[in-house]
Amino acid sequence: MRQADAGTSAREATRPVPTGRSGEAATSTTATAPAKSAAPAQPATRDEPRASERPVTQQAPRPAAVATRPASARRVRLTVSRIDPWSAMKISFLLSVALGIALVVATVVLWTVLDAMGVFDQVNGVIGQVIQDGGTEFDILDFVGFTRVVSLSIVIGVVDVILMTAIATLAAFLYNVSSALVGGVQLTLTDD
């Protein structure tokens, strides 16, 4: 009786299974379990809506995943192939104006501090002892007076603005020519 059951289950496993199309059948050559163990698919009941009729619900956003390994810094290699001469001129002009103003302010502050400390009077006394000319008095403020020093610092600041702007613009042109010939400056940037 057992041999007959084994033969029957083997025949059922190789028996053609209908696929739903008329006249076509698929055969299965592997038997894993009897057909009775599989539960039949149940049709949807009236209480349960079909998949196409179910309302679409939005899922709550998932929390950010915790990194299991430390993130390594990205490295990007870039090449500065061209510098715009107009932008180089504008930036150098603004920076040189700022440096010129700083030079004038520093000159005024330094001269005021030296005068308050009495440095000019001491220099007058030392030079008067060295020269020892009784009829002529030496005054260093004739050479380094406040108006002379501030006027000289303003002139130096204006010349500085003109020279730095011209040099930076010329340097941008020269960089563009040299980078066209041999390539630009290569930078490696990292993401921390």
PDB file of C-alpha atoms in Angstrom:
ATOM      1  CA  MET A   1       0.000   0.000   0.000  1.00  0.00           C
ATOM      2  CA  ARG A   2       2.912   2.360   0.765  1.00  0.00           C
ATOM      3  CA  GLN A   3       4.465   1.684  -2.618  1.00  0.00           C
ATOM      4  CA  ALA A   4       1.226   2.644  -4.301  1.00  0.00           C
ATOM      5  CA  ASP A   5       1.107   5.956  -2.326  1.00  0.00           C
ATOM      6  CA  ALA A   6       4.698   6.754  -3.294  1.00  0.00           C
ATOM      7  CA  GLY A   7       3.945   6.092  -6.933  1.00  0.00           C
ATOM      8  CA  THR A   8       0.834   8.256  -6.796  1.00  0.00           C
ATOM      9  CA  SER A   9       2.631  11.231  -5.261  1.00  0.00           C
ATOM     10  CA  ALA A  10       5.418  10.957  -7.823  1.00  0.00           C
ATOM     11  CA  ARG A  11       2.834  10.987 -10.614  1.00  0.00           C
ATOM     12  CA  GLU A  12       1.141  14.034  -9.080  1.00  0.00           C
ATOM     13  CA  ALA A  13       4.425  15.861  -8.938  1.00  0.00           C
ATOM     14  CA  THR A  14       5.093  15.336 -12.653  1.00  0.00           C
ATOM     15  CA  ARG A  15       1.480  15.851 -13.723  1.00  0.00           C
ATOM     16  CA  PRO A  16       0.889  18.979 -15.839  1.00  0.00           C
ATOM     17  CA  VAL A  17      -0.331  22.007 -13.875  1.00  0.00           C
ATOM     18  CA  PRO A  18      -2.696  24.385 -15.681  1.00  0.00           C
ATOM     19  CA  THR A  19      -1.366  27.927 -16.048  1.00  0.00           C
ATOM     20  CA  GLY A  20      -4.600  29.687 -16.820  1.00  0.00           C
ATOM     21  CA  ARG A  21      -4.238  29.822 -20.585  1.00  0.00           C
ATOM     22  CA  SER A  22      -6.220  27.381 -22.618  1.00  0.00           C
ATOM     23  CA  GLY A  23      -4.228  24.488 -24.018  1.00  0.00           C
ATOM     24  CA  GLU A  24      -0.958  25.317 -22.191  1.00  0.00           C
ATOM     25  CA  ALA A  25       0.390  23.470 -19.207  1.00  0.00           C
ATOM     26  CA  ALA A  26       3.532  23.606 -17.111  1.00  0.00           C
ATOM     27  CA  THR A  27       5.179  20.565 -15.610  1.00  0.00           C
ATOM     28  CA  SER A  28       7.068  20.401 -12.390  1.00  0.00           C
ATOM     29  CA  THR A  29       9.867  17.880 -12.048  1.00  0.00           C
ATOM     30  CA  THR A  30      10.652  18.479  -8.390  1.00  0.00           C
ATOM     31  CA  ALA A  31       8.327  17.341  -5.691  1.00  0.00           C
ATOM     32  CA  THR A  32       8.815  19.116  -2.396  1.00  0.00           C
ATOM     33  CA  ALA A  33       5.612  18.383  -0.538  1.00  0.00           C
ATOM     34  CA  PRO A  34       2.160  17.063  -1.247  1.00  0.00           C
ATOM     35  CA  ALA A  35      -0.295  19.548  -2.730  1.00  0.00           C
ATOM     36  CA  LYS A  36      -2.543  19.292   0.317  1.00  0.00           C
ATOM     37  CA  SER A  37      -0.048  21.147   2.545  1.00  0.00           C
ATOM     38  CA  ALA A  38      -0.314  24.394   0.578  1.00  0.00           C
ATOM     39  CA  ALA A  39      -3.163  26.655   1.689  1.00  0.00           C
ATOM     40  CA  PRO A  40      -5.452  27.785  -1.121  1.00  0.00           C
ATOM     41  CA  ALA A  41      -5.632  31.506  -1.850  1.00  0.00           C
ATOM     42  CA  GLN A  42      -8.704  33.083  -0.332  1.00  0.00           C
ATOM     43  CA  PRO A  43     -10.654  35.637  -2.326  1.00  0.00           C
ATOM     44  CA  ALA A  44     -11.162  39.094  -0.864  1.00  0.00           C
ATOM     45  CA  THR A  45     -14.296  39.389   1.230  1.00  0.00           C
ATOM     46  CA  ARG A  46     -16.798  42.207   0.979  1.00  0.00           C
ATOM     47  CA  ASP A  47     -15.508  43.785   4.228  1.00  0.00           C
ATOM     48  CA  GLU A  48     -11.934  43.916   2.956  1.00  0.00           C
ATOM     49  CA  PRO A  49     -11.344  46.427   0.088  1.00  0.00           C
ATOM     50  CA  ARG A  50      -9.334  45.414  -2.952  1.00  0.00           C
ATOM     51  CA  ALA A  51      -5.718  46.505  -3.276  1.00  0.00           C
ATOM     52  CA  SER A  52      -6.651  49.151  -5.842  1.00  0.00           C
ATOM     53  CA  GLU A  53      -9.391  50.546  -3.570  1.00  0.00           C
ATOM     54  CA  ARG A  54      -7.280  50.791  -0.387  1.00  0.00           C
ATOM     55  CA  PRO A  55      -6.405  54.353   0.667  1.00  0.00           C
ATOM     56  CA  VAL A  56      -2.780  55.342   0.250  1.00  0.00           C
ATOM     57  CA  THR A  57      -1.220  56.153   3.595  1.00  0.00           C
ATOM     58  CA  GLN A  58       1.993  58.044   4.056  1.00  0.00           C
ATOM     59  CA  GLN A  59       4.615  56.352   6.099  1.00  0.00           C
ATOM     60  CA  ALA A  60       6.346  58.217   8.887  1.00  0.00           C
ATOM     61  CA  PRO A  61       9.856  59.270   7.947  1.00  0.00           C
ATOM     62  CA  ARG A  62      12.456  56.842   9.112  1.00  0.00           C
ATOM     63  CA  PRO A  63      15.086  58.084  11.530  1.00  0.00           C
ATOM     64  CA  ALA A  64      18.492  58.745  10.071  1.00  0.00           C
ATOM     65  CA  ALA A  65      20.686  55.704   9.999  1.00  0.00           C
ATOM     66  CA  VAL A  66      23.585  55.713  12.378  1.00  0.00           C
ATOM     67  CA  ALA A  67      26.889  55.395  10.605  1.00  0.00           C
ATOM     68  CA  THR A  68      28.656  52.212  11.559  1.00  0.00           C
ATOM     69  CA  ARG A  69      32.057  53.375  10.394  1.00  0.00           C
ATOM     70  CA  PRO A  70      33.646  56.818  10.653  1.00  0.00           C
ATOM     71  CA  ALA A  71      33.164  58.894   7.542  1.00  0.00           C
ATOM     72  CA  SER A  72      36.428  59.557   5.782  1.00  0.00           C
ATOM     73  CA  ALA A  73      37.149  62.984   4.375  1.00  0.00           C
ATOM     74  CA  ARG A  74      36.581  63.371   0.662  1.00  0.00           C
ATOM     75  CA  ARG A  75      39.479  64.649  -1.387  1.00  0.00           C
ATOM     76  CA  VAL A  76      38.876  66.648  -4.523  1.00  0.00           C
ATOM     77  CA  ARG A  77      41.697  67.658  -6.813  1.00  0.00           C
ATOM     78  CA  LEU A  78      41.007  70.888  -8.688  1.00  0.00           C
ATOM     79  CA  THR A  79      43.025  72.939 -11.134  1.00  0.00           C
ATOM     80  CA  VAL A  80      42.917  76.736 -11.277  1.00  0.00           C
ATOM     81  CA  SER A  81      43.082  77.109 -15.036  1.00  0.00           C
ATOM     82  CA  ARG A  82      42.250  80.813 -15.417  1.00  0.00           C
ATOM     83  CA  ILE A  83      42.030  83.974 -13.320  1.00  0.00           C
ATOM     84  CA  ASP A  84      39.768  86.734 -14.572  1.00  0.00           C
ATOM     85  CA  PRO A  85      41.941  89.886 -14.801  1.00  0.00           C
ATOM     86  CA  TRP A  86      38.970  92.189 -14.153  1.00  0.00           C
ATOM     87  CA  SER A  87      38.101  90.449 -10.880  1.00  0.00           C
ATOM     88  CA  ALA A  88      41.779  90.381  -9.881  1.00  0.00           C
ATOM     89  CA  MET A  89      41.968  94.132 -10.516  1.00  0.00           C
ATOM     90  CA  LYS A  90      38.852  94.866  -8.445  1.00  0.00           C
ATOM     91  CA  ILE A  91      39.985  92.747  -5.497  1.00  0.00           C
ATOM     92  CA  SER A  92      43.532  94.120  -5.536  1.00  0.00           C
ATOM     93  CA  PHE A  93      42.196  97.689  -5.735  1.00  0.00           C
ATOM     94  CA  LEU A  94      39.977  97.211  -2.705  1.00  0.00           C
ATOM     95  CA  LEU A  95      42.704  95.472  -0.704  1.00  0.00           C
ATOM     96  CA  SER A  96      45.310  98.108  -1.580  1.00  0.00           C
ATOM     97  CA  VAL A  97      42.903 100.929  -0.605  1.00  0.00           C
ATOM     98  CA  ALA A  98      42.375  99.200   2.725  1.00  0.00           C
ATOM     99  CA  LEU A  99      46.139  98.841   3.198  1.00  0.00           C
ATOM    100  CA  GLY A 100      46.661 102.517   2.265  1.00  0.00           C
ATOM    101  CA  ILE A 101      44.107 103.650   4.847  1.00  0.00           C
ATOM    102  CA  ALA A 102      45.683 101.376   7.441  1.00  0.00           C
ATOM    103  CA  LEU A 103      49.114 102.865   6.620  1.00  0.00           C
ATOM    104  CA  VAL A 104      47.866 106.442   7.160  1.00  0.00           C
ATOM    105  CA  VAL A 105      46.103 105.563  10.423  1.00  0.00           C
ATOM    106  CA  ALA A 106      49.157 103.662  11.708  1.00  0.00           C
ATOM    107  CA  THR A 107      51.389 106.617  10.856  1.00  0.00           C
ATOM    108  CA  VAL A 108      49.148 109.054  12.748  1.00  0.00           C
ATOM    109  CA  VAL A 109      48.962 106.770  15.797  1.00  0.00           C
ATOM    110  CA  LEU A 110      52.732 106.142  15.824  1.00  0.00           C
ATOM    111  CA  TRP A 111      53.596 109.826  15.497  1.00  0.00           C
ATOM    112  CA  THR A 112      51.155 110.739  18.301  1.00  0.00           C
ATOM    113  CA  VAL A 113      52.580 108.061  20.608  1.00  0.00           C
ATOM    114  CA  LEU A 114      56.174 109.163  19.920  1.00  0.00           C
ATOM    115  CA  ASP A 115      55.284 112.796  20.592  1.00  0.00           C
ATOM    116  CA  ALA A 116      53.457 111.906  23.831  1.00  0.00           C
ATOM    117  CA  MET A 117      56.493 109.931  25.048  1.00  0.00           C
ATOM    118  CA  GLY A 118      58.769 112.927  24.438  1.00  0.00           C
ATOM    119  CA  VAL A 119      60.963 111.163  21.903  1.00  0.00           C
ATOM    120  CA  PHE A 120      61.264 114.228  19.667  1.00  0.00           C
ATOM    121  CA  ASP A 121      62.461 116.424  22.556  1.00  0.00           C
ATOM    122  CA  GLN A 122      65.093 113.853  23.521  1.00  0.00           C
ATOM    123  CA  VAL A 123      66.312 113.611  19.924  1.00  0.00           C
ATOM    124  CA  ASN A 124      66.554 117.423  19.789  1.00  0.00           C
ATOM    125  CA  GLY A 125      68.674 117.412  22.972  1.00  0.00           C
ATOM    126  CA  VAL A 126      71.039 114.680  21.728  1.00  0.00           C
ATOM    127  CA  ILE A 127      71.556 116.276  18.302  1.00  0.00           C
ATOM    128  CA  GLY A 128      72.023 119.731  19.937  1.00  0.00           C
ATOM    129  CA  GLN A 129      74.843 118.306  22.107  1.00  0.00           C
ATOM    130  CA  VAL A 130      76.535 116.695  19.103  1.00  0.00           C
ATOM    131  CA  ILE A 131      76.407 119.767  16.902  1.00  0.00           C
ATOM    132  CA  GLN A 132      77.124 122.282  19.718  1.00  0.00           C
ATOM    133  CA  ASP A 133      76.561 125.264  17.565  1.00  0.00           C
ATOM    134  CA  GLY A 134      75.560 127.996  19.977  1.00  0.00           C
ATOM    135  CA  GLY A 135      73.781 130.268  17.550  1.00  0.00           C
ATOM    136  CA  THR A 136      71.641 127.660  15.768  1.00  0.00           C
ATOM    137  CA  GLU A 137      69.032 125.458  17.391  1.00  0.00           C
ATOM    138  CA  PHE A 138      68.198 122.124  15.843  1.00  0.00           C
ATOM    139  CA  ASP A 139      64.526 121.058  15.768  1.00  0.00           C
ATOM    140  CA  ILE A 140      63.706 117.624  14.417  1.00  0.00           C
ATOM    141  CA  LEU A 141      60.047 118.588  13.985  1.00  0.00           C
ATOM    142  CA  ASP A 142      61.130 120.743  11.024  1.00  0.00           C
ATOM    143  CA  PHE A 143      61.882 117.444   9.236  1.00  0.00           C
ATOM    144  CA  VAL A 144      59.349 115.039  10.760  1.00  0.00           C
ATOM    145  CA  GLY A 145      56.470 117.307  11.679  1.00  0.00           C
ATOM    146  CA  PHE A 146      52.951 115.934  11.878  1.00  0.00           C
ATOM    147  CA  THR A 147      51.708 117.443   8.597  1.00  0.00           C
ATOM    148  CA  ARG A 148      54.794 116.292   6.680  1.00  0.00           C
ATOM    149  CA  VAL A 149      54.585 112.746   7.979  1.00  0.00           C
ATOM    150  CA  VAL A 150      50.847 112.409   7.323  1.00  0.00           C
ATOM    151  CA  SER A 151      51.196 113.956   3.837  1.00  0.00           C
ATOM    152  CA  LEU A 152      54.026 111.552   3.006  1.00  0.00           C
ATOM    153  CA  SER A 153      52.007 108.557   4.243  1.00  0.00           C
ATOM    154  CA  ILE A 154      49.023 109.616   2.072  1.00  0.00           C
ATOM    155  CA  VAL A 155      51.270 109.893  -1.004  1.00  0.00           C
ATOM    156  CA  ILE A 156      52.792 106.471  -0.274  1.00  0.00           C
ATOM    157  CA  GLY A 157      49.270 105.044   0.171  1.00  0.00           C
ATOM    158  CA  VAL A 158      48.097 106.402  -3.213  1.00  0.00           C
ATOM    159  CA  VAL A 159      51.209 105.078  -4.977  1.00  0.00           C
ATOM    160  CA  ASP A 160      50.670 101.760  -3.203  1.00  0.00           C
ATOM    161  CA  VAL A 161      47.074 101.562  -4.506  1.00  0.00           C
ATOM    162  CA  ILE A 162      48.162 102.239  -8.092  1.00  0.00           C
ATOM    163  CA  LEU A 163      51.132  99.845  -8.022  1.00  0.00           C
ATOM    164  CA  MET A 164      49.352  96.961  -6.280  1.00  0.00           C
ATOM    165  CA  THR A 165      46.361  97.176  -8.644  1.00  0.00           C
ATOM    166  CA  ALA A 166      48.579  97.236 -11.728  1.00  0.00           C
ATOM    167  CA  ILE A 167      50.817  94.412 -10.473  1.00  0.00           C
ATOM    168  CA  ALA A 168      47.879  92.167  -9.563  1.00  0.00           C
ATOM    169  CA  THR A 169      46.210  92.709 -12.948  1.00  0.00           C
ATOM    170  CA  LEU A 170      49.450  92.015 -14.784  1.00  0.00           C
ATOM    171  CA  ALA A 171      50.005  88.921 -12.643  1.00  0.00           C
ATOM    172  CA  ALA A 172      46.539  87.620 -13.626  1.00  0.00           C
ATOM    173  CA  PHE A 173      47.375  88.047 -17.330  1.00  0.00           C
ATOM    174  CA  LEU A 174      50.741  86.323 -16.894  1.00  0.00           C
ATOM    175  CA  TYR A 175      49.143  83.456 -14.962  1.00  0.00           C
ATOM    176  CA  ASN A 176      46.579  82.917 -17.726  1.00  0.00           C
ATOM    177  CA  VAL A 177      49.321  82.759 -20.357  1.00  0.00           C
ATOM    178  CA  SER A 178      51.467  80.356 -18.348  1.00  0.00           C
ATOM    179  CA  SER A 179      48.527  78.126 -17.400  1.00  0.00           C
ATOM    180  CA  ALA A 180      47.562  77.859 -21.071  1.00  0.00           C
ATOM    181  CA  LEU A 181      51.077  76.616 -21.809  1.00  0.00           C
ATOM    182  CA  VAL A 182      51.814  74.261 -18.915  1.00  0.00           C
ATOM    183  CA  GLY A 183      48.554  73.916 -16.977  1.00  0.00           C
ATOM    184  CA  GLY A 184      47.293  75.697 -13.903  1.00  0.00           C
ATOM    185  CA  VAL A 185      47.936  75.363 -10.200  1.00  0.00           C
ATOM    186  CA  GLN A 186      46.500  72.123  -8.822  1.00  0.00           C
ATOM    187  CA  LEU A 187      44.703  72.242  -5.484  1.00  0.00           C
ATOM    188  CA  THR A 188      43.632  69.313  -3.324  1.00  0.00           C
ATOM    189  CA  LEU A 189      40.597  70.134  -1.187  1.00  0.00           C
ATOM    190  CA  THR A 190      39.361  67.924   1.652  1.00  0.00           C
ATOM    191  CA  ASP A 191      35.905  67.723   3.196  1.00  0.00           C
ATOM    192  CA  ASP A 192      36.182  67.713   6.998  1.00  0.00           C
TER     193      ASP A 192
END
